[in-house]
């Protein structure tokens, strides 16, 4: 925890966090969120799935996903369209996170499962379509790697194995559950650890991006749950990879660079949320 606080104390991180807090505060009082925050959260889950799918190479239009969601057609992990299946899995994970969010107006506060159960549930949603299509084994779904099992996907640096992997996974779980951790830094480092440690055989980056949204809402930095924090990685994939590589270098400057990048991603997500809120008020999603 001291390492996180040291990163949070860096002037660059403090400036980035201040910008994020200001933007999130402005979003919180958007007029559209007074009565229609549930609709806004639901639309953010759709836009987040579309954006995250694009990062993974699954290109589906938001209109197609909205139509499928509205029709209740996404009950099976495999539809015969691999791109739609991948995005649908991301949407299911995002919708699950929405179900764990506290009410924006009201007193409802659902019980969030412990970190290991949370990771497994989100991973099942994300990777379920891959298993249904025979691209990963069923035993890999929701189950972290152990021993010498290798990750199927690349990332910054070599993915740890054996004892190092077990230590990194335990540290990730502890970080998610730690009390009074710096909010932005925690979310950023959890995301980065998913990329670098790759605790699962597949789906790590997508789960990491979803965890950012979850942690920002849970810890109160972005309580509306409408910031589309997945958008920025797809817009500037080279910067995403460069920032992840900086984190994996293990230097203080590298970690700071990653946290600043994560702040930029949150700011872009808040801007998208403002557009989304205008669309909610206008009564047409295309207006956003």
mmCIF file of N, CA and C in Angstrom, residues 78-196:
data_model
loop_
_atom_site.group_PDB
_atom_site.id
_atom_site.type_symbol
_atom_site.label_atom_id
_atom_site.label_comp_id
_atom_site.label_asym_id
_atom_site.label_seq_id
_atom_site.Cartn_x
_atom_site.Cartn_y
_atom_site.Cartn_z
ATOM 1 N N UNK A 78 -23.005 -18.684 -27.861
ATOM 2 C CA UNK A 78 -22.607 -18.762 -29.266
ATOM 3 C C UNK A 78 -23.826 -18.588 -30.159
ATOM 4 N N UNK A 79 -23.754 -17.619 -31.065
ATOM 5 C CA UNK A 79 -24.848 -17.357 -32.003
ATOM 6 C C UNK A 79 -24.480 -17.729 -33.432
ATOM 7 N N UNK A 80 -23.226 -18.081 -33.654
ATOM 8 C CA UNK A 80 -22.755 -18.320 -35.007
ATOM 9 C C UNK A 80 -22.011 -17.144 -35.587
ATOM 10 N N UNK A 81 -22.049 -16.013 -34.888
ATOM 11 C CA UNK A 81 -21.318 -14.809 -35.306
ATOM 12 C C UNK A 81 -20.249 -14.540 -34.249
ATOM 13 N N UNK A 82 -18.993 -14.911 -34.491
ATOM 14 C CA UNK A 82 -17.955 -14.775 -33.459
ATOM 15 C C UNK A 82 -17.782 -13.348 -32.952
ATOM 16 N N UNK A 83 -17.879 -12.355 -33.858
ATOM 17 C CA UNK A 83 -17.726 -10.973 -33.427
ATOM 18 C C UNK A 83 -18.828 -10.558 -32.475
ATOM 19 N N UNK A 84 -20.068 -10.874 -32.836
ATOM 20 C CA UNK A 84 -21.196 -10.553 -31.967
ATOM 21 C C UNK A 84 -21.096 -11.314 -30.655
ATOM 22 N N UNK A 85 -20.674 -12.573 -30.717
ATOM 23 C CA UNK A 85 -20.545 -13.361 -29.488
ATOM 24 C C UNK A 85 -19.544 -12.720 -28.527
ATOM 25 N N UNK A 86 -18.411 -12.268 -29.068
ATOM 26 C CA UNK A 86 -17.387 -11.648 -28.224
ATOM 27 C C UNK A 86 -17.909 -10.380 -27.572
ATOM 28 N N UNK A 87 -18.570 -9.535 -28.358
ATOM 29 C CA UNK A 87 -19.097 -8.282 -27.825
ATOM 30 C C UNK A 87 -20.230 -8.558 -26.842
ATOM 31 N N UNK A 88 -21.043 -9.567 -27.127
ATOM 32 C CA UNK A 88 -22.120 -9.921 -26.203
ATOM 33 C C UNK A 88 -21.563 -10.367 -24.856
ATOM 34 N N UNK A 89 -20.456 -11.111 -24.875
ATOM 35 C CA UNK A 89 -19.829 -11.505 -23.620
ATOM 36 C C UNK A 89 -19.349 -10.307 -22.825
ATOM 37 N N UNK A 90 -18.767 -9.344 -23.522
ATOM 38 C CA UNK A 90 -18.326 -8.116 -22.862
ATOM 39 C C UNK A 90 -19.519 -7.349 -22.310
ATOM 40 N N UNK A 91 -20.607 -7.327 -23.061
ATOM 41 C CA UNK A 91 -21.812 -6.648 -22.575
ATOM 42 C C UNK A 91 -22.358 -7.341 -21.325
ATOM 43 N N UNK A 92 -22.397 -8.674 -21.334
ATOM 44 C CA UNK A 92 -22.886 -9.391 -20.147
ATOM 45 C C UNK A 92 -22.052 -9.040 -18.920
ATOM 46 N N UNK A 93 -20.740 -8.976 -19.105
ATOM 47 C CA UNK A 93 -19.869 -8.619 -17.984
ATOM 48 C C UNK A 93 -20.153 -7.202 -17.511
ATOM 49 N N UNK A 94 -20.306 -6.270 -18.462
ATOM 50 C CA UNK A 94 -20.612 -4.891 -18.089
ATOM 51 C C UNK A 94 -21.951 -4.774 -17.395
ATOM 52 N N UNK A 95 -22.950 -5.518 -17.882
ATOM 53 C CA UNK A 95 -24.264 -5.497 -17.241
ATOM 54 C C UNK A 95 -24.195 -6.090 -15.837
ATOM 55 N N UNK A 96 -23.365 -7.104 -15.658
ATOM 56 C CA UNK A 96 -23.175 -7.674 -14.321
ATOM 57 C C UNK A 96 -22.619 -6.611 -13.367
ATOM 58 N N UNK A 97 -21.632 -5.859 -13.840
ATOM 59 C CA UNK A 97 -21.055 -4.805 -13.007
ATOM 60 C C UNK A 97 -22.092 -3.745 -12.669
ATOM 61 N N UNK A 98 -22.949 -3.408 -13.632
ATOM 62 C CA UNK A 98 -24.017 -2.441 -13.362
ATOM 63 C C UNK A 98 -24.898 -2.951 -12.222
ATOM 64 N N UNK A 99 -25.168 -4.241 -12.213
ATOM 65 C CA UNK A 99 -25.990 -4.814 -11.149
ATOM 66 C C UNK A 99 -25.366 -4.717 -9.775
ATOM 67 N N UNK A 100 -24.049 -4.555 -9.720
ATOM 68 C CA UNK A 100 -23.349 -4.409 -8.440
ATOM 69 C C UNK A 100 -23.157 -2.949 -8.035
ATOM 70 N N UNK A 101 -23.574 -2.021 -8.875
ATOM 71 C CA UNK A 101 -23.364 -0.605 -8.562
ATOM 72 C C UNK A 101 -24.411 -0.105 -7.575
ATOM 73 N N UNK A 102 -24.011 0.752 -6.631
ATOM 74 C CA UNK A 102 -24.995 1.385 -5.754
ATOM 75 C C UNK A 102 -25.935 2.266 -6.566
ATOM 76 N N UNK A 103 -27.167 2.413 -6.106
ATOM 77 C CA UNK A 103 -28.090 3.333 -6.762
ATOM 78 C C UNK A 103 -27.499 4.734 -6.776
ATOM 79 N N UNK A 104 -27.664 5.421 -7.895
ATOM 80 C CA UNK A 104 -27.199 6.804 -7.950
ATOM 81 C C UNK A 104 -28.168 7.714 -7.212
ATOM 82 N N UNK A 105 -29.445 7.410 -7.316
ATOM 83 C CA UNK A 105 -30.478 8.128 -6.570
ATOM 84 C C UNK A 105 -31.243 7.072 -5.779
ATOM 85 N N UNK A 106 -31.117 7.107 -4.473
ATOM 86 C CA UNK A 106 -31.731 6.081 -3.644
ATOM 87 C C UNK A 106 -30.696 5.448 -2.726
ATOM 88 N N UNK A 107 -31.116 4.409 -2.023
ATOM 89 C CA UNK A 107 -30.252 3.805 -1.007
ATOM 90 C C UNK A 107 -29.817 2.385 -1.340
ATOM 91 N N UNK A 108 -30.199 1.901 -2.494
ATOM 92 C CA UNK A 108 -29.835 0.538 -2.856
ATOM 93 C C UNK A 108 -28.335 0.370 -3.001
ATOM 94 N N UNK A 109 -27.798 -0.641 -2.343
ATOM 95 C CA UNK A 109 -26.360 -0.916 -2.422
ATOM 96 C C UNK A 109 -26.161 -2.427 -2.448
ATOM 97 N N UNK A 110 -26.132 -3.018 -3.641
ATOM 98 C CA UNK A 110 -25.996 -4.478 -3.745
ATOM 99 C C UNK A 110 -24.702 -4.977 -3.109
ATOM 100 N N UNK A 111 -24.730 -6.217 -2.684
ATOM 101 C CA UNK A 111 -23.543 -6.844 -2.112
ATOM 102 C C UNK A 111 -22.627 -7.285 -3.252
ATOM 103 N N UNK A 112 -21.383 -6.830 -3.202
ATOM 104 C CA UNK A 112 -20.391 -7.197 -4.214
ATOM 105 C C UNK A 112 -19.620 -8.413 -3.709
ATOM 106 N N UNK A 113 -19.410 -9.420 -4.536
ATOM 107 C CA UNK A 113 -18.701 -10.623 -4.078
ATOM 108 C C UNK A 113 -17.236 -10.344 -3.782
ATOM 109 N N UNK A 114 -16.574 -11.212 -3.045
ATOM 110 C CA UNK A 114 -15.132 -11.066 -2.809
ATOM 111 C C UNK A 114 -14.368 -11.059 -4.126
ATOM 112 N N UNK A 115 -13.142 -10.567 -4.063
ATOM 113 C CA UNK A 115 -12.368 -10.321 -5.281
ATOM 114 C C UNK A 115 -12.212 -11.563 -6.154
ATOM 115 N N UNK A 116 -11.896 -12.699 -5.566
ATOM 116 C CA UNK A 116 -11.692 -13.899 -6.389
ATOM 117 C C UNK A 116 -12.983 -14.306 -7.102
ATOM 118 N N UNK A 117 -14.104 -14.216 -6.403
ATOM 119 C CA UNK A 117 -15.386 -14.548 -7.027
ATOM 120 C C UNK A 117 -15.748 -13.531 -8.096
ATOM 121 N N UNK A 118 -15.451 -12.267 -7.822
ATOM 122 C CA UNK A 118 -15.703 -11.214 -8.802
ATOM 123 C C UNK A 118 -14.909 -11.460 -10.078
ATOM 124 N N UNK A 119 -13.621 -11.738 -9.926
ATOM 125 C CA UNK A 119 -12.772 -12.010 -11.088
ATOM 126 C C UNK A 119 -13.305 -13.195 -11.888
ATOM 127 N N UNK A 120 -13.691 -14.248 -11.198
ATOM 128 C CA UNK A 120 -14.178 -15.443 -11.887
ATOM 129 C C UNK A 120 -15.465 -15.161 -12.647
ATOM 130 N N UNK A 121 -16.380 -14.408 -12.031
ATOM 131 C CA UNK A 121 -17.664 -14.125 -12.673
ATOM 132 C C UNK A 121 -17.490 -13.278 -13.926
ATOM 133 N N UNK A 122 -16.694 -12.223 -13.816
ATOM 134 C CA UNK A 122 -16.469 -11.355 -14.971
ATOM 135 C C UNK A 122 -15.738 -12.118 -16.070
ATOM 136 N N UNK A 123 -14.771 -12.938 -15.680
ATOM 137 C CA UNK A 123 -14.027 -13.715 -16.672
ATOM 138 C C UNK A 123 -14.936 -14.713 -17.383
ATOM 139 N N UNK A 124 -15.853 -15.326 -16.671
ATOM 140 C CA UNK A 124 -16.788 -16.262 -17.315
ATOM 141 C C UNK A 124 -17.603 -15.564 -18.395
ATOM 142 N N UNK A 125 -18.071 -14.364 -18.090
ATOM 143 C CA UNK A 125 -18.847 -13.622 -19.084
ATOM 144 C C UNK A 125 -18.012 -13.308 -20.317
ATOM 145 N N UNK A 126 -16.787 -12.860 -20.091
ATOM 146 C CA UNK A 126 -15.933 -12.418 -21.193
ATOM 147 C C UNK A 126 -15.470 -13.586 -22.060
ATOM 148 N N UNK A 127 -15.074 -14.689 -21.429
ATOM 149 C CA UNK A 127 -14.431 -15.791 -22.144
ATOM 150 C C UNK A 127 -15.406 -16.916 -22.491
ATOM 151 N N UNK A 128 -16.596 -16.882 -21.912
ATOM 152 C CA UNK A 128 -17.585 -17.908 -22.229
ATOM 153 C C UNK A 128 -17.784 -18.132 -23.723
ATOM 154 N N UNK A 129 -17.910 -17.050 -24.522
ATOM 155 C CA UNK A 129 -18.068 -17.251 -25.970
ATOM 156 C C UNK A 129 -16.880 -17.952 -26.617
ATOM 157 N N UNK A 130 -15.673 -17.701 -26.107
ATOM 158 C CA UNK A 130 -14.498 -18.389 -26.653
ATOM 159 C C UNK A 130 -14.579 -19.888 -26.378
ATOM 160 N N UNK A 131 -15.027 -20.237 -25.182
ATOM 161 C CA UNK A 131 -15.161 -21.659 -24.843
ATOM 162 C C UNK A 131 -16.265 -22.310 -25.667
ATOM 163 N N UNK A 132 -17.374 -21.586 -25.855
ATOM 164 C CA UNK A 132 -18.479 -22.131 -26.649
ATOM 165 C C UNK A 132 -18.059 -22.379 -28.089
ATOM 166 N N UNK A 133 -17.121 -21.566 -28.570
ATOM 167 C CA UNK A 133 -16.622 -21.730 -29.925
ATOM 168 C C UNK A 133 -15.432 -22.660 -30.026
ATOM 169 N N UNK A 134 -15.030 -23.269 -28.913
ATOM 170 C CA UNK A 134 -13.930 -24.218 -28.926
ATOM 171 C C UNK A 134 -12.555 -23.591 -28.977
ATOM 172 N N UNK A 135 -12.458 -22.286 -28.708
ATOM 173 C CA UNK A 135 -11.159 -21.611 -28.798
ATOM 174 C C UNK A 135 -10.377 -21.687 -27.494
ATOM 175 N N UNK A 136 -11.045 -21.921 -26.382
ATOM 176 C CA UNK A 136 -10.373 -22.203 -25.110
ATOM 177 C C UNK A 136 -11.115 -23.359 -24.455
ATOM 178 N N UNK A 137 -10.449 -24.033 -23.534
ATOM 179 C CA UNK A 137 -11.085 -25.140 -22.842
ATOM 180 C C UNK A 137 -12.049 -24.661 -21.772
ATOM 181 N N UNK A 138 -13.085 -25.431 -21.513
ATOM 182 C CA UNK A 138 -14.050 -25.061 -20.480
ATOM 183 C C UNK A 138 -13.375 -24.916 -19.120
ATOM 184 N N UNK A 139 -12.327 -25.699 -18.890
ATOM 185 C CA UNK A 139 -11.627 -25.635 -17.601
ATOM 186 C C UNK A 139 -10.883 -24.322 -17.408
ATOM 187 N N UNK A 140 -10.717 -23.548 -18.482
ATOM 188 C CA UNK A 140 -10.010 -22.269 -18.391
ATOM 189 C C UNK A 140 -10.937 -21.114 -18.040
ATOM 190 N N UNK A 141 -12.243 -21.332 -18.122
ATOM 191 C CA UNK A 141 -13.217 -20.259 -17.940
ATOM 192 C C UNK A 141 -13.417 -19.978 -16.457
ATOM 193 N N UNK A 142 -13.113 -18.766 -16.045
ATOM 194 C CA UNK A 142 -13.279 -18.378 -14.650
ATOM 195 C C UNK A 142 -12.224 -18.928 -13.722
ATOM 196 N N UNK A 143 -11.227 -19.605 -14.267
ATOM 197 C CA UNK A 143 -10.195 -20.246 -13.440
ATOM 198 C C UNK A 143 -8.830 -19.650 -13.748
ATOM 199 N N UNK A 144 -8.156 -19.054 -12.765
ATOM 200 C CA UNK A 144 -6.812 -18.511 -13.007
ATOM 201 C C UNK A 144 -5.822 -19.604 -13.388
ATOM 202 N N UNK A 145 -4.781 -19.202 -14.084
ATOM 203 C CA UNK A 145 -3.700 -20.132 -14.420
ATOM 204 C C UNK A 145 -2.998 -20.610 -13.144
ATOM 205 N N UNK A 146 -2.455 -21.780 -13.218
ATOM 206 C CA UNK A 146 -1.643 -22.307 -12.120
ATOM 207 C C UNK A 146 -0.410 -22.983 -12.700
ATOM 208 N N UNK A 147 0.578 -23.171 -11.855
ATOM 209 C CA UNK A 147 1.774 -23.909 -12.249
ATOM 210 C C UNK A 147 2.430 -23.349 -13.491
ATOM 211 N N UNK A 148 2.636 -24.224 -14.462
ATOM 212 C CA UNK A 148 3.333 -23.842 -15.693
ATOM 213 C C UNK A 148 2.376 -23.625 -16.867
ATOM 214 N N UNK A 149 1.091 -23.484 -16.587
ATOM 215 C CA UNK A 149 0.123 -23.202 -17.656
ATOM 216 C C UNK A 149 0.420 -21.826 -18.234
ATOM 217 N N UNK A 150 0.526 -21.754 -19.532
ATOM 218 C CA UNK A 150 0.893 -20.502 -20.194
ATOM 219 C C UNK A 150 -0.344 -19.709 -20.621
ATOM 220 N N UNK A 151 -0.181 -18.385 -20.649
ATOM 221 C CA UNK A 151 -1.235 -17.528 -21.182
ATOM 222 C C UNK A 151 -1.302 -17.696 -22.691
ATOM 223 N N UNK A 152 -2.508 -17.664 -23.234
ATOM 224 C CA UNK A 152 -2.688 -17.791 -24.672
ATOM 225 C C UNK A 152 -2.471 -16.469 -25.398
ATOM 226 N N UNK A 153 -2.465 -15.378 -24.664
ATOM 227 C CA UNK A 153 -2.361 -14.060 -25.285
ATOM 228 C C UNK A 153 -1.095 -13.354 -24.825
ATOM 229 N N UNK A 154 -0.635 -12.433 -25.655
ATOM 230 C CA UNK A 154 0.555 -11.680 -25.319
ATOM 231 C C UNK A 154 0.244 -10.480 -24.446
ATOM 232 N N UNK A 155 1.287 -9.741 -24.136
ATOM 233 C CA UNK A 155 1.146 -8.562 -23.303
ATOM 234 C C UNK A 155 2.508 -7.965 -23.070
ATOM 235 N N UNK A 156 2.588 -6.985 -22.199
ATOM 236 C CA UNK A 156 3.889 -6.370 -21.916
ATOM 237 C C UNK A 156 4.785 -7.307 -21.111
ATOM 238 N N UNK A 157 5.888 -7.713 -21.674
ATOM 239 C CA UNK A 157 6.798 -8.604 -20.968
ATOM 240 C C UNK A 157 6.312 -10.041 -20.971
ATOM 241 N N UNK A 158 7.061 -10.890 -20.283
ATOM 242 C CA UNK A 158 6.714 -12.306 -20.175
ATOM 243 C C UNK A 158 5.732 -12.512 -19.029
ATOM 244 N N UNK A 159 4.687 -13.279 -19.270
ATOM 245 C CA UNK A 159 3.721 -13.579 -18.213
ATOM 246 C C UNK A 159 4.361 -14.509 -17.190
ATOM 247 N N UNK A 160 4.197 -14.224 -15.900
ATOM 248 C CA UNK A 160 4.807 -15.077 -14.870
ATOM 249 C C UNK A 160 4.157 -16.456 -14.833
ATOM 250 N N UNK A 161 4.875 -17.397 -14.272
ATOM 251 C CA UNK A 161 4.372 -18.752 -14.083
ATOM 252 C C UNK A 161 4.759 -19.233 -12.688
ATOM 253 N N UNK A 162 4.201 -20.364 -12.302
ATOM 254 C CA UNK A 162 4.586 -20.995 -11.050
ATOM 255 C C UNK A 162 4.378 -20.113 -9.830
ATOM 256 N N UNK A 163 5.378 -20.084 -8.963
ATOM 257 C CA UNK A 163 5.281 -19.344 -7.710
ATOM 258 C C UNK A 163 5.110 -17.857 -7.947
ATOM 259 N N UNK A 164 5.803 -17.319 -8.934
ATOM 260 C CA UNK A 164 5.673 -15.885 -9.223
ATOM 261 C C UNK A 164 4.242 -15.547 -9.625
ATOM 262 N N UNK A 165 3.623 -16.396 -10.421
ATOM 263 C CA UNK A 165 2.234 -16.180 -10.822
ATOM 264 C C UNK A 165 1.314 -16.193 -9.610
ATOM 265 N N UNK A 166 1.511 -17.149 -8.707
ATOM 266 C CA UNK A 166 0.674 -17.240 -7.511
ATOM 267 C C UNK A 166 0.808 -15.990 -6.653
ATOM 268 N N UNK A 167 2.029 -15.480 -6.537
ATOM 269 C CA UNK A 167 2.266 -14.268 -5.748
ATOM 270 C C UNK A 167 1.586 -13.068 -6.400
ATOM 271 N N UNK A 168 1.707 -12.955 -7.726
ATOM 272 C CA UNK A 168 1.096 -11.823 -8.427
ATOM 273 C C UNK A 168 -0.434 -11.871 -8.314
ATOM 274 N N UNK A 169 -1.007 -13.061 -8.426
ATOM 275 C CA UNK A 169 -2.460 -13.186 -8.313
ATOM 276 C C UNK A 169 -2.929 -12.833 -6.908
ATOM 277 N N UNK A 170 -2.213 -13.310 -5.901
ATOM 278 C CA UNK A 170 -2.568 -12.971 -4.522
ATOM 279 C C UNK A 170 -2.471 -11.471 -4.293
ATOM 280 N N UNK A 171 -1.446 -10.848 -4.867
ATOM 281 C CA UNK A 171 -1.303 -9.405 -4.745
ATOM 282 C C UNK A 171 -2.425 -8.656 -5.427
ATOM 283 N N UNK A 172 -2.879 -9.160 -6.571
ATOM 284 C CA UNK A 172 -3.997 -8.536 -7.286
ATOM 285 C C UNK A 172 -5.272 -8.600 -6.458
ATOM 286 N N UNK A 173 -5.545 -9.754 -5.892
ATOM 287 C CA UNK A 173 -6.731 -9.921 -5.051
ATOM 288 C C UNK A 173 -6.661 -8.994 -3.846
ATOM 289 N N UNK A 174 -5.505 -8.942 -3.207
ATOM 290 C CA UNK A 174 -5.321 -8.064 -2.047
ATOM 291 C C UNK A 174 -5.522 -6.605 -2.435
ATOM 292 N N UNK A 175 -5.032 -6.222 -3.599
ATOM 293 C CA UNK A 175 -5.156 -4.839 -4.048
ATOM 294 C C UNK A 175 -6.614 -4.466 -4.286
ATOM 295 N N UNK A 176 -7.387 -5.363 -4.887
ATOM 296 C CA UNK A 176 -8.801 -5.084 -5.134
ATOM 297 C C UNK A 176 -9.548 -4.881 -3.827
ATOM 298 N N UNK A 177 -9.182 -5.640 -2.802
ATOM 299 C CA UNK A 177 -9.925 -5.611 -1.542
ATOM 300 C C UNK A 177 -9.349 -4.661 -0.499
ATOM 301 N N UNK A 178 -8.192 -4.066 -0.759
ATOM 302 C CA UNK A 178 -7.527 -3.224 0.243
ATOM 303 C C UNK A 178 -8.393 -2.031 0.634
ATOM 304 N N UNK A 179 -8.347 -1.683 1.899
ATOM 305 C CA UNK A 179 -9.084 -0.531 2.411
ATOM 306 C C UNK A 179 -8.287 0.757 2.192
ATOM 307 N N UNK A 180 -8.986 1.812 1.841
ATOM 308 C CA UNK A 180 -8.425 3.168 1.758
ATOM 309 C C UNK A 180 -7.236 3.278 0.791
ATOM 310 N N UNK A 181 -7.280 2.543 -0.281
ATOM 311 C CA UNK A 181 -6.240 2.684 -1.302
ATOM 312 C C UNK A 181 -6.553 3.898 -2.173
ATOM 313 N N UNK A 182 -5.541 4.571 -2.718
ATOM 314 C CA UNK A 182 -5.791 5.695 -3.630
ATOM 315 C C UNK A 182 -6.607 5.205 -4.828
ATOM 316 N N UNK A 183 -7.740 5.850 -5.088
ATOM 317 C CA UNK A 183 -8.729 5.282 -6.007
ATOM 318 C C UNK A 183 -8.205 5.152 -7.436
ATOM 319 N N UNK A 184 -7.731 6.243 -8.001
ATOM 320 C CA UNK A 184 -7.268 6.204 -9.386
ATOM 321 C C UNK A 184 -6.078 5.266 -9.534
ATOM 322 N N UNK A 185 -5.143 5.339 -8.614
ATOM 323 C CA UNK A 185 -3.945 4.501 -8.689
ATOM 324 C C UNK A 185 -4.326 3.032 -8.551
ATOM 325 N N UNK A 186 -5.231 2.716 -7.643
ATOM 326 C CA UNK A 186 -5.666 1.320 -7.483
ATOM 327 C C UNK A 186 -6.255 0.792 -8.793
ATOM 328 N N UNK A 187 -7.192 1.541 -9.367
ATOM 329 C CA UNK A 187 -7.836 1.091 -10.603
ATOM 330 C C UNK A 187 -6.813 0.904 -11.715
ATOM 331 N N UNK A 188 -5.881 1.843 -11.812
ATOM 332 C CA UNK A 188 -4.860 1.769 -12.859
ATOM 333 C C UNK A 188 -3.959 0.556 -12.674
ATOM 334 N N UNK A 189 -3.531 0.308 -11.454
ATOM 335 C CA UNK A 189 -2.604 -0.800 -11.201
ATOM 336 C C UNK A 189 -3.313 -2.150 -11.363
ATOM 337 N N UNK A 190 -4.565 -2.248 -10.949
ATOM 338 C CA UNK A 190 -5.315 -3.487 -11.176
ATOM 339 C C UNK A 190 -5.399 -3.780 -12.672
ATOM 340 N N UNK A 191 -5.726 -2.769 -13.451
ATOM 341 C CA UNK A 191 -5.775 -2.915 -14.909
ATOM 342 C C UNK A 191 -4.420 -3.379 -15.441
ATOM 343 N N UNK A 192 -3.362 -2.715 -14.996
ATOM 344 C CA UNK A 192 -2.019 -3.043 -15.486
ATOM 345 C C UNK A 192 -1.594 -4.451 -15.092
ATOM 346 N N UNK A 193 -1.946 -4.873 -13.887
ATOM 347 C CA UNK A 193 -1.586 -6.223 -13.457
ATOM 348 C C UNK A 193 -2.313 -7.290 -14.282
ATOM 349 N N UNK A 194 -3.538 -6.991 -14.677
ATOM 350 C CA UNK A 194 -4.237 -7.924 -15.561
ATOM 351 C C UNK A 194 -3.508 -8.056 -16.894
ATOM 352 N N UNK A 195 -2.955 -6.951 -17.382
ATOM 353 C CA UNK A 195 -2.217 -6.975 -18.644
ATOM 354 C C UNK A 195 -0.866 -7.667 -18.502
ATOM 355 N N UNK A 196 -0.170 -7.380 -17.418
ATOM 356 C CA UNK A 196 1.211 -7.847 -17.263
ATOM 357 C C UNK A 196 1.297 -9.254 -16.668
#
